[in-house]
XYZ file of C-alpha atoms in Angstrom:
550
model
C 2.472 75.491 -89.889
C -1.256 75.366 -89.090
C -0.553 73.533 -85.768
C 1.952 76.182 -84.783
C -0.432 79.036 -85.488
C -3.184 77.350 -83.545
C -0.990 76.982 -80.485
C 0.155 80.620 -80.808
C -3.395 81.965 -81.081
C -4.516 79.977 -78.034
C -1.547 81.178 -76.112
C -2.302 84.810 -77.062
C -5.932 84.493 -75.962
C -4.952 83.071 -72.602
C -2.452 85.831 -72.093
C -5.079 88.482 -72.912
C -7.552 87.071 -70.372
C -4.957 87.012 -67.657
C -3.949 90.605 -68.409
C -7.569 91.787 -68.251
C -8.131 90.158 -64.836
C -5.019 91.742 -63.438
C -6.007 95.196 -64.772
C -9.525 95.026 -63.322
C -8.247 93.949 -59.949
C -5.837 96.876 -59.904
C -8.718 99.310 -60.367
C -10.781 97.840 -57.500
C -10.368 99.762 -54.249
C -8.466 97.953 -51.528
C -11.283 98.245 -48.913
C -13.753 96.311 -51.050
C -11.302 93.671 -52.167
C -12.658 90.257 -50.974
C -10.566 88.220 -48.560
C -9.564 84.926 -50.030
C -7.293 82.314 -48.518
C -4.598 81.020 -50.729
C -5.542 77.583 -52.019
C -3.026 74.951 -50.965
C -1.968 72.356 -53.459
C -3.662 68.995 -53.025
C -1.428 66.005 -53.249
C -3.112 62.805 -54.293
C -1.124 59.619 -53.655
C -1.680 56.196 -55.048
C -3.813 53.847 -52.808
C -0.884 51.448 -52.264
C 1.048 54.174 -50.451
C -1.284 53.899 -47.337
C -0.434 50.205 -46.576
C 2.685 48.925 -44.731
C 4.820 46.321 -46.472
C 3.433 42.814 -46.795
C 6.061 41.260 -44.515
C 5.203 43.758 -41.768
C 1.504 42.941 -41.969
C 2.225 39.193 -41.840
C 4.500 39.624 -38.862
C 1.885 41.648 -37.009
C -0.829 39.078 -37.697
C 1.470 36.281 -36.494
C 2.143 38.186 -33.269
C -1.582 38.686 -32.703
C -2.262 34.989 -33.310
C 0.507 33.781 -30.992
C -0.174 36.214 -28.159
C -3.932 35.721 -28.363
C -3.644 31.931 -28.421
C -1.256 31.975 -25.462
C -3.540 34.257 -23.444
C -6.485 31.993 -24.217
C -4.614 28.912 -23.008
C -3.406 30.751 -19.926
C -6.882 31.939 -18.888
C -9.247 29.092 -19.786
C -7.115 26.344 -21.362
C -6.942 23.915 -18.439
C -8.983 20.882 -17.408
C -9.479 19.363 -13.960
C -9.435 15.584 -14.313
C -9.780 12.684 -11.902
C -7.000 10.163 -12.540
C -7.545 7.127 -10.331
C -7.526 8.359 -6.717
C -5.843 11.669 -7.680
C -7.222 15.084 -8.596
C -5.138 16.623 -11.374
C -5.089 19.745 -13.560
C -4.021 19.313 -17.205
C -2.807 22.277 -19.262
C -1.157 22.922 -22.635
C 1.666 25.463 -22.615
C 3.788 26.973 -25.431
C 7.209 25.364 -25.569
C 10.219 25.167 -27.847
C 10.980 21.526 -27.045
C 7.607 19.931 -26.237
C 7.457 17.047 -23.761
C 5.395 16.510 -20.613
C 5.893 18.004 -17.155
C 4.300 16.344 -14.110
C 4.264 18.578 -11.041
C 4.108 16.733 -7.718
C 3.987 19.592 -5.243
C 5.878 20.095 -2.968
C 8.285 17.315 -3.938
C 9.239 18.665 -7.365
C 8.533 17.657 -10.950
C 9.147 14.902 -13.499
C 9.969 15.722 -17.125
C 9.191 13.218 -19.878
C 10.383 13.514 -23.496
C 7.011 12.327 -24.766
C 6.932 14.370 -27.995
C 8.529 17.155 -29.999
C 6.518 20.239 -30.840
C 5.658 23.818 -29.892
C 3.359 22.774 -27.032
C 4.046 21.076 -23.694
C 1.584 19.090 -21.585
C 1.591 20.114 -17.918
C -0.044 17.803 -15.376
C -0.370 19.111 -11.812
C -1.126 16.511 -9.134
C -3.313 18.574 -6.817
C -4.245 16.023 -4.138
C -5.278 12.468 -3.349
C -9.042 12.261 -3.066
C -9.753 10.732 0.379
C -12.985 9.015 -0.711
C -11.498 7.280 -3.747
C -8.310 6.412 -1.859
C -10.307 4.851 0.985
C -12.327 2.862 -1.564
C -9.092 1.270 -2.803
C -8.089 0.392 0.747
C -11.497 -1.084 1.556
C -11.668 -3.029 -1.715
C -8.122 -4.151 -2.605
C -9.441 -6.217 -5.499
C -9.894 -2.939 -7.380
C -6.118 -2.537 -7.552
C -5.969 -5.156 -10.297
C -7.973 -2.859 -12.579
C -6.400 0.396 -11.431
C -4.016 0.587 -14.389
C -6.864 0.370 -16.910
C -8.870 2.893 -14.903
C -5.979 5.365 -14.861
C -5.409 4.905 -18.614
C -9.093 5.588 -19.278
C -9.062 8.670 -17.024
C -5.970 10.076 -18.732
C -7.470 9.482 -22.179
C -10.733 11.165 -21.187
C -8.910 14.098 -19.589
C -6.675 14.571 -22.643
C -9.710 14.621 -24.948
C -11.410 17.249 -22.793
C -8.180 19.249 -22.756
C -7.938 19.137 -26.574
C -11.493 20.468 -26.993
C -11.054 23.189 -24.384
C -7.672 24.188 -25.837
C -9.200 24.608 -29.307
C -11.890 26.881 -27.897
C -9.309 28.787 -25.828
C -6.889 29.548 -28.683
C -9.630 30.506 -31.148
C -11.345 32.766 -28.610
C -8.102 34.366 -27.463
C -6.751 35.049 -30.959
C -10.112 36.333 -32.240
C -10.611 38.669 -29.292
C -7.118 40.112 -29.580
C -7.470 40.453 -33.363
C -10.716 42.390 -32.939
C -9.076 44.690 -30.384
C -6.072 45.376 -32.620
C -7.616 45.556 -36.117
C -11.227 46.537 -35.284
C -12.302 44.545 -38.302
C -14.290 41.316 -37.861
C -12.772 39.758 -40.944
C -9.246 40.243 -39.657
C -10.249 38.935 -36.205
C -11.799 35.790 -37.667
C -8.678 35.256 -39.758
C -6.570 35.415 -36.577
C -8.818 32.864 -34.866
C -8.650 30.502 -37.848
C -4.869 30.722 -37.976
C -4.675 29.993 -34.244
C -6.797 26.865 -34.687
C -4.621 25.746 -37.617
C -1.498 26.307 -35.511
C -2.862 24.206 -32.633
C -3.943 21.445 -35.039
C -0.503 21.310 -36.662
C 1.129 21.237 -33.206
C -1.096 18.315 -32.213
C -0.255 16.470 -35.417
C 3.468 16.991 -34.768
C 3.117 15.733 -31.209
C 1.217 12.661 -32.404
C 3.807 11.899 -35.088
C 6.696 12.176 -32.609
C 4.967 10.508 -29.645
C 7.351 8.318 -27.621
C 5.553 6.130 -25.031
C 8.882 4.729 -23.784
C 9.802 8.139 -22.381
C 8.024 7.282 -19.120
C 10.862 4.851 -18.392
C 13.498 7.606 -18.476
C 12.169 10.606 -16.552
C 14.178 13.612 -15.429
C 13.630 14.961 -11.919
C 13.707 18.328 -10.208
C 13.299 19.436 -6.604
C 13.264 16.789 -3.894
C 12.410 14.164 -6.502
C 15.870 14.593 -8.011
C 17.194 12.198 -5.340
C 14.783 9.433 -6.365
C 17.184 7.659 -8.775
C 19.835 7.513 -6.037
C 17.354 6.021 -3.593
C 16.109 3.170 -5.752
C 19.084 2.645 -8.015
C 17.539 2.528 -11.480
C 15.268 5.252 -12.853
C 13.906 2.978 -15.591
C 11.887 1.083 -12.988
C 10.205 4.139 -11.442
C 6.684 4.129 -12.828
C 4.774 4.718 -9.597
C 5.098 7.221 -6.805
C 7.092 5.452 -4.094
C 5.612 6.982 -0.950
C 2.027 6.264 -1.999
C 3.067 2.756 -2.980
C 4.607 1.898 0.384
C 1.615 3.219 2.344
C -1.020 1.511 0.241
C 0.946 -1.742 0.078
C 0.994 -1.878 3.878
C -2.775 -1.496 3.939
C -3.088 -4.106 1.219
C -1.389 -6.610 3.519
C -3.972 -5.954 6.214
C -6.873 -6.448 3.833
C -5.453 -9.618 2.299
C -4.937 -11.194 5.702
C -8.500 -10.287 6.657
C -9.666 -11.964 3.483
C -7.880 -15.181 4.435
C -9.293 -15.082 7.931
C -12.841 -15.453 6.610
C -12.186 -18.132 3.962
C -11.519 -21.853 4.222
C -8.600 -21.990 1.814
C -6.021 -22.164 4.609
C -5.455 -25.295 6.683
C -7.863 -25.440 9.596
C -5.451 -24.313 12.301
C -7.118 -21.848 14.659
C -4.582 -20.255 17.000
C -5.693 -20.035 20.597
C -5.915 -16.453 21.876
C -3.082 -17.319 24.233
C -0.847 -18.475 21.371
C 2.452 -16.634 21.083
C 2.888 -14.975 17.692
C 6.377 -14.174 16.409
C 6.961 -12.046 13.307
C 10.172 -13.074 11.532
C 11.743 -10.471 9.234
C 15.163 -10.280 7.628
C 17.319 -8.452 5.064
C 15.402 -5.174 5.068
C 18.362 -3.403 3.399
C 17.218 0.177 4.065
C 13.806 -0.185 2.413
C 11.564 2.383 4.193
C 8.407 0.572 3.016
C 9.306 -2.330 5.313
C 8.471 -0.449 8.499
C 4.902 0.256 7.397
C 4.427 -3.347 6.332
C 5.841 -4.636 9.626
C 3.592 -2.273 11.599
C 0.570 -3.501 9.638
C 1.417 -7.139 10.319
C 1.976 -6.463 14.018
C -1.468 -4.915 14.295
C -3.328 -7.493 12.191
C -1.777 -10.637 13.708
C -1.497 -9.303 17.259
C 2.220 -10.072 17.217
C 3.958 -10.567 20.580
C 7.560 -10.210 19.446
C 9.531 -9.407 16.259
C 12.702 -11.277 15.293
C 15.073 -9.633 12.806
C 17.813 -11.951 11.531
C 20.038 -9.174 10.221
C 21.067 -7.067 7.222
C 18.734 -4.303 8.286
C 21.237 -1.814 6.867
C 23.202 -1.714 3.641
C 26.573 -0.147 4.511
C 26.419 0.059 8.297
C 27.464 3.710 8.445
C 26.457 6.107 11.208
C 24.597 8.174 8.603
C 22.185 5.261 8.153
C 21.314 4.981 11.847
C 18.292 7.269 11.569
C 16.644 4.635 9.370
C 16.236 2.448 12.489
C 14.194 4.978 14.497
C 10.726 3.615 13.459
C 11.511 0.448 15.462
C 10.726 2.361 18.640
C 7.154 2.950 17.438
C 6.293 -0.677 16.615
C 4.978 -1.283 20.117
C 6.389 -4.814 20.667
C 9.821 -6.213 21.631
C 12.311 -6.286 18.763
C 14.958 -9.043 18.840
C 17.900 -8.412 16.504
C 21.156 -10.077 15.414
C 23.825 -8.492 13.246
C 24.031 -9.381 9.545
C 26.983 -9.083 7.201
C 25.737 -5.614 6.092
C 25.317 -4.373 9.674
C 28.276 -2.853 11.498
C 29.138 -2.660 15.177
C 28.114 0.997 14.886
C 24.661 -0.196 13.903
C 24.633 -2.689 16.784
C 25.585 -0.074 19.391
C 22.876 2.294 18.120
C 20.213 -0.399 18.412
C 21.389 -1.574 21.822
C 20.606 1.887 23.219
C 17.081 1.867 21.779
C 14.170 1.152 24.102
C 12.492 -2.243 23.660
C 15.257 -3.581 21.350
C 17.091 -6.761 22.396
C 20.446 -7.218 20.637
C 21.702 -10.796 20.834
C 25.382 -11.613 20.218
C 28.010 -14.127 21.306
C 25.319 -16.666 22.229
C 23.660 -14.435 24.821
C 20.141 -15.639 25.751
C 17.073 -13.695 26.906
C 13.491 -14.624 27.726
C 11.200 -12.276 25.805
C 7.385 -12.491 25.592
C 7.427 -15.993 27.078
C 10.039 -17.469 24.697
C 13.765 -17.886 25.300
C 15.967 -16.624 22.452
C 19.711 -16.849 21.878
C 21.726 -15.487 18.978
C 25.065 -14.472 17.531
C 26.001 -11.701 15.098
C 27.495 -12.419 11.695
C 31.320 -12.569 11.954
C 31.771 -10.915 8.537
C 31.173 -7.329 7.436
C 30.759 -7.186 3.679
C 30.976 -3.399 3.058
C 34.371 -3.212 4.764
C 36.825 -3.917 1.931
C 39.830 -3.389 4.197
C 39.682 -6.957 5.561
C 39.311 -10.218 3.710
C 36.080 -12.071 4.526
C 36.392 -15.318 6.413
C 33.902 -17.210 4.238
C 32.166 -20.385 5.377
C 34.911 -21.164 7.906
C 34.134 -17.984 9.842
C 30.407 -18.722 9.725
C 30.865 -22.278 10.978
C 33.093 -21.044 13.787
C 30.372 -18.592 14.850
C 27.827 -21.426 14.677
C 30.015 -23.561 16.945
C 30.186 -20.761 19.497
C 26.399 -20.456 19.457
C 25.968 -24.237 19.804
C 28.262 -24.189 22.850
C 26.171 -21.413 24.410
C 22.990 -23.428 23.746
C 24.433 -26.451 25.536
C 25.391 -24.291 28.493
C 21.844 -22.920 28.684
C 20.390 -26.435 28.675
C 22.809 -27.497 31.386
C 21.668 -24.540 33.485
C 18.061 -25.700 33.069
C 17.195 -22.655 30.945
C 16.901 -24.271 27.521
C 16.606 -21.991 24.501
C 13.458 -22.224 22.394
C 14.646 -20.258 19.318
C 18.188 -19.603 18.093
C 18.892 -16.728 15.684
C 21.756 -16.255 13.214
C 22.102 -14.477 9.888
C 23.891 -17.008 7.690
C 22.243 -20.449 7.218
C 25.674 -22.109 7.200
C 26.153 -20.917 10.799
C 22.652 -22.119 11.703
C 23.439 -25.684 10.645
C 26.043 -25.935 13.407
C 23.250 -25.738 16.027
C 21.536 -28.940 14.813
C 20.323 -30.985 17.785
C 20.880 -28.169 20.296
C 17.640 -26.223 19.789
C 14.172 -27.012 18.332
C 14.147 -24.061 15.922
C 16.809 -21.825 14.393
C 15.980 -18.741 12.317
C 18.236 -17.250 9.619
C 18.169 -14.974 6.552
C 20.814 -13.849 4.049
C 19.560 -15.847 1.024
C 16.742 -13.407 0.113
C 14.253 -16.239 -0.342
C 12.264 -18.384 2.061
C 12.966 -22.025 2.747
C 12.403 -24.535 5.549
C 14.445 -27.631 6.328
C 14.556 -30.322 9.019
C 18.237 -30.902 9.815
C 19.591 -34.396 10.397
C 19.351 -34.190 14.225
C 15.834 -32.759 14.284
C 16.386 -29.005 14.420
C 14.082 -27.054 12.123
C 15.869 -24.387 10.046
C 13.646 -21.508 8.860
C 15.316 -19.140 6.386
C 13.408 -15.899 5.844
C 13.294 -14.010 2.542
C 13.997 -10.309 2.196
C 11.432 -8.159 4.010
C 12.916 -5.195 2.168
C 12.552 -6.776 -1.271
C 16.391 -6.824 -1.444
C 16.524 -3.069 -0.861
C 18.355 -1.121 -3.551
C 18.936 -4.341 -5.492
C 15.200 -4.727 -6.037
C 15.390 -2.949 -9.403
C 18.563 -4.557 -10.770
C 16.820 -7.516 -12.384
C 14.030 -7.725 -14.917
C 11.442 -8.140 -12.153
C 11.530 -6.568 -8.661
C 12.261 -8.928 -5.774
C 9.268 -9.810 -3.563
C 8.845 -8.673 0.032
C 8.680 -11.672 2.391
C 7.957 -12.201 6.085
C 6.527 -14.971 8.298
C 4.209 -15.281 11.286
C 5.260 -18.138 13.618
C 2.684 -19.574 16.056
C 4.026 -21.044 19.335
C 2.142 -22.948 21.996
C 2.481 -20.928 25.182
C 2.756 -24.033 27.384
C 5.222 -26.197 25.452
C 6.838 -23.224 23.598
C 6.968 -25.348 20.439
C 6.155 -24.225 16.916
C 2.550 -25.066 15.980
C 2.220 -23.450 12.527
C 3.555 -20.633 10.393
C 2.196 -18.332 7.706
C 4.467 -17.333 4.838
C 3.580 -13.858 3.515
C 4.803 -12.806 0.098
C 4.153 -9.405 -1.463
C 4.886 -8.147 -4.949
C 8.047 -6.062 -5.154
C 8.417 -2.374 -6.078
C 5.422 -1.260 -8.134
C 3.597 -4.625 -7.816
C 0.232 -5.118 -6.097
C 0.070 -8.877 -5.421
C 0.000 -10.639 -2.066
C 0.158 -14.325 -1.093
C -0.387 -15.983 2.269
C 0.353 -19.694 2.684
C -0.037 -21.632 5.940
C 2.076 -24.622 7.007
C 1.780 -27.123 9.882
C 4.640 -29.217 11.295
C 4.246 -32.982 10.875
C 3.770 -33.589 14.590
C 0.924 -31.073 14.758
C -0.600 -32.664 11.656
C -0.401 -36.122 13.260
C -2.055 -34.823 16.421
C -4.927 -33.387 14.378
C -5.412 -36.692 12.581
C -5.585 -38.532 15.902
C -8.175 -36.027 17.091
C -10.181 -36.464 13.881
C -9.773 -32.816 12.788
C -9.679 -32.580 8.979
C -8.173 -29.901 6.774
C -4.588 -29.787 7.980
C -1.705 -30.303 5.569
C 1.821 -30.832 6.852
C 4.651 -28.821 5.401
C 6.883 -30.696 2.983
C 9.803 -29.235 4.890
C 9.219 -31.744 7.689
C 10.849 -34.390 5.481
C 14.618 -33.996 5.176
C 15.698 -33.155 1.659
C 19.138 -33.880 0.225
C 18.999 -30.648 -1.692
C 18.788 -28.588 1.453
C 15.036 -28.482 1.994
C 12.128 -27.195 -0.050
C 9.568 -24.581 0.781
C 6.120 -25.650 1.857
C 3.435 -25.937 -0.781
C 1.500 -22.664 -0.783
C -2.222 -22.539 -0.489
C -4.261 -20.428 -2.920
C -3.107 -16.833 -2.917
C -4.897 -13.546 -3.089
C -3.957 -10.616 -5.261
């Protein structure tokens, strides 16, 4: 009861005070009543009500980190690096699949599945540095260490790229965080998260690194036709156009090296000596023309002999491949191989400075008399059954008959040309020298009646077949030296180059036995006869090579 009374008395007092204020205000005149604004209610909320949800804040911070890191990489996250003779630009880019992209402008790009991760390595090949490229040409011995040099350059460039990328992502994320949040602590947190993201991406790339991916590239642009050109993409580890140009120059430098050393037999060709370049089985390899042009210039070649299989299918679409012959600057003597068609033969016969020999026809070219016959078989044509050795021997008989007729007319032939060695054997005793190809490797043999058979290797490195085996086939050619007066063979140099992607070169010199005997009678040391001057029951063996350069 006491509590109730207390509450009632307090209530009564409050009511009395309120009634007194209202009564006094009623008696105050209206003109002196003070103006007062009504007081609005003040709402006080809890501090947590000002903040967005936690997931929204995390999402916003992640967006700031990603966008800032990407902008940093885009603006300053690239490195210019010298890789061998090339100037390149290396960059990291955000990616969903990872990998490496190599841009070879304007030819296209190569894509390598090197790693899995949220970043991709972009390498732009900007240009070939002329000074460093010329240094390789002037000093071919540096090619042997080029692979190690390139590996070191790539490693150094990648390390520089990693450091610069760390700085770029931290700077970009921090700057964007400061612009968005206007709080240094938040900005530093964004930069730290960006660095952690890049570090985790690098760790993922390292854990998933696949060095074998370079053997299975994907192509875009003009480079997308590269697998069709060379047959097997697993063997493409160097850029083909650069390779063919530099390999041609390598030949020139290697031959110069041999000219100033004493490792070759001491045969010094007279300036009036006739020099014949023998090539065969080019099989549509475009590198062959640059190599042939280099040999023509270095050896001062008087005439080129091609013993066939210049093409691969003999179609009219391939005819444009033959156009560089017109720019070689010396007569080009050609016979048809089993991969060359009559379409090919007609196209060449209309070309200036090309001499097509067939059906035993003979011509005197650059002081030597040549006669030849085309291969009777055409391998790409599946509509007719090949004639085999019987057809080749029949063609050889026809050529031998033509050689006898030339001798009877007092215009003896100095060099006969066929494609198949089995056809060449039918000319034994009718001509001093017969040249052939087809086998894709060099060999020399003295036939039973004294005719020398020289089989040339593939000057095209077997063409598209070069990448079918474990190792690429070598590129082979020969320089034949003839005495201008007697028109007899005095010596020959066998030239052997490493196949696709290789950088080796060998030059070996051989002297016929009669030239060797003459030198002994004259007391001139240093000459070594070719082992091919002794008949071999196995079909002849190549001459023993002298020391080679690489």
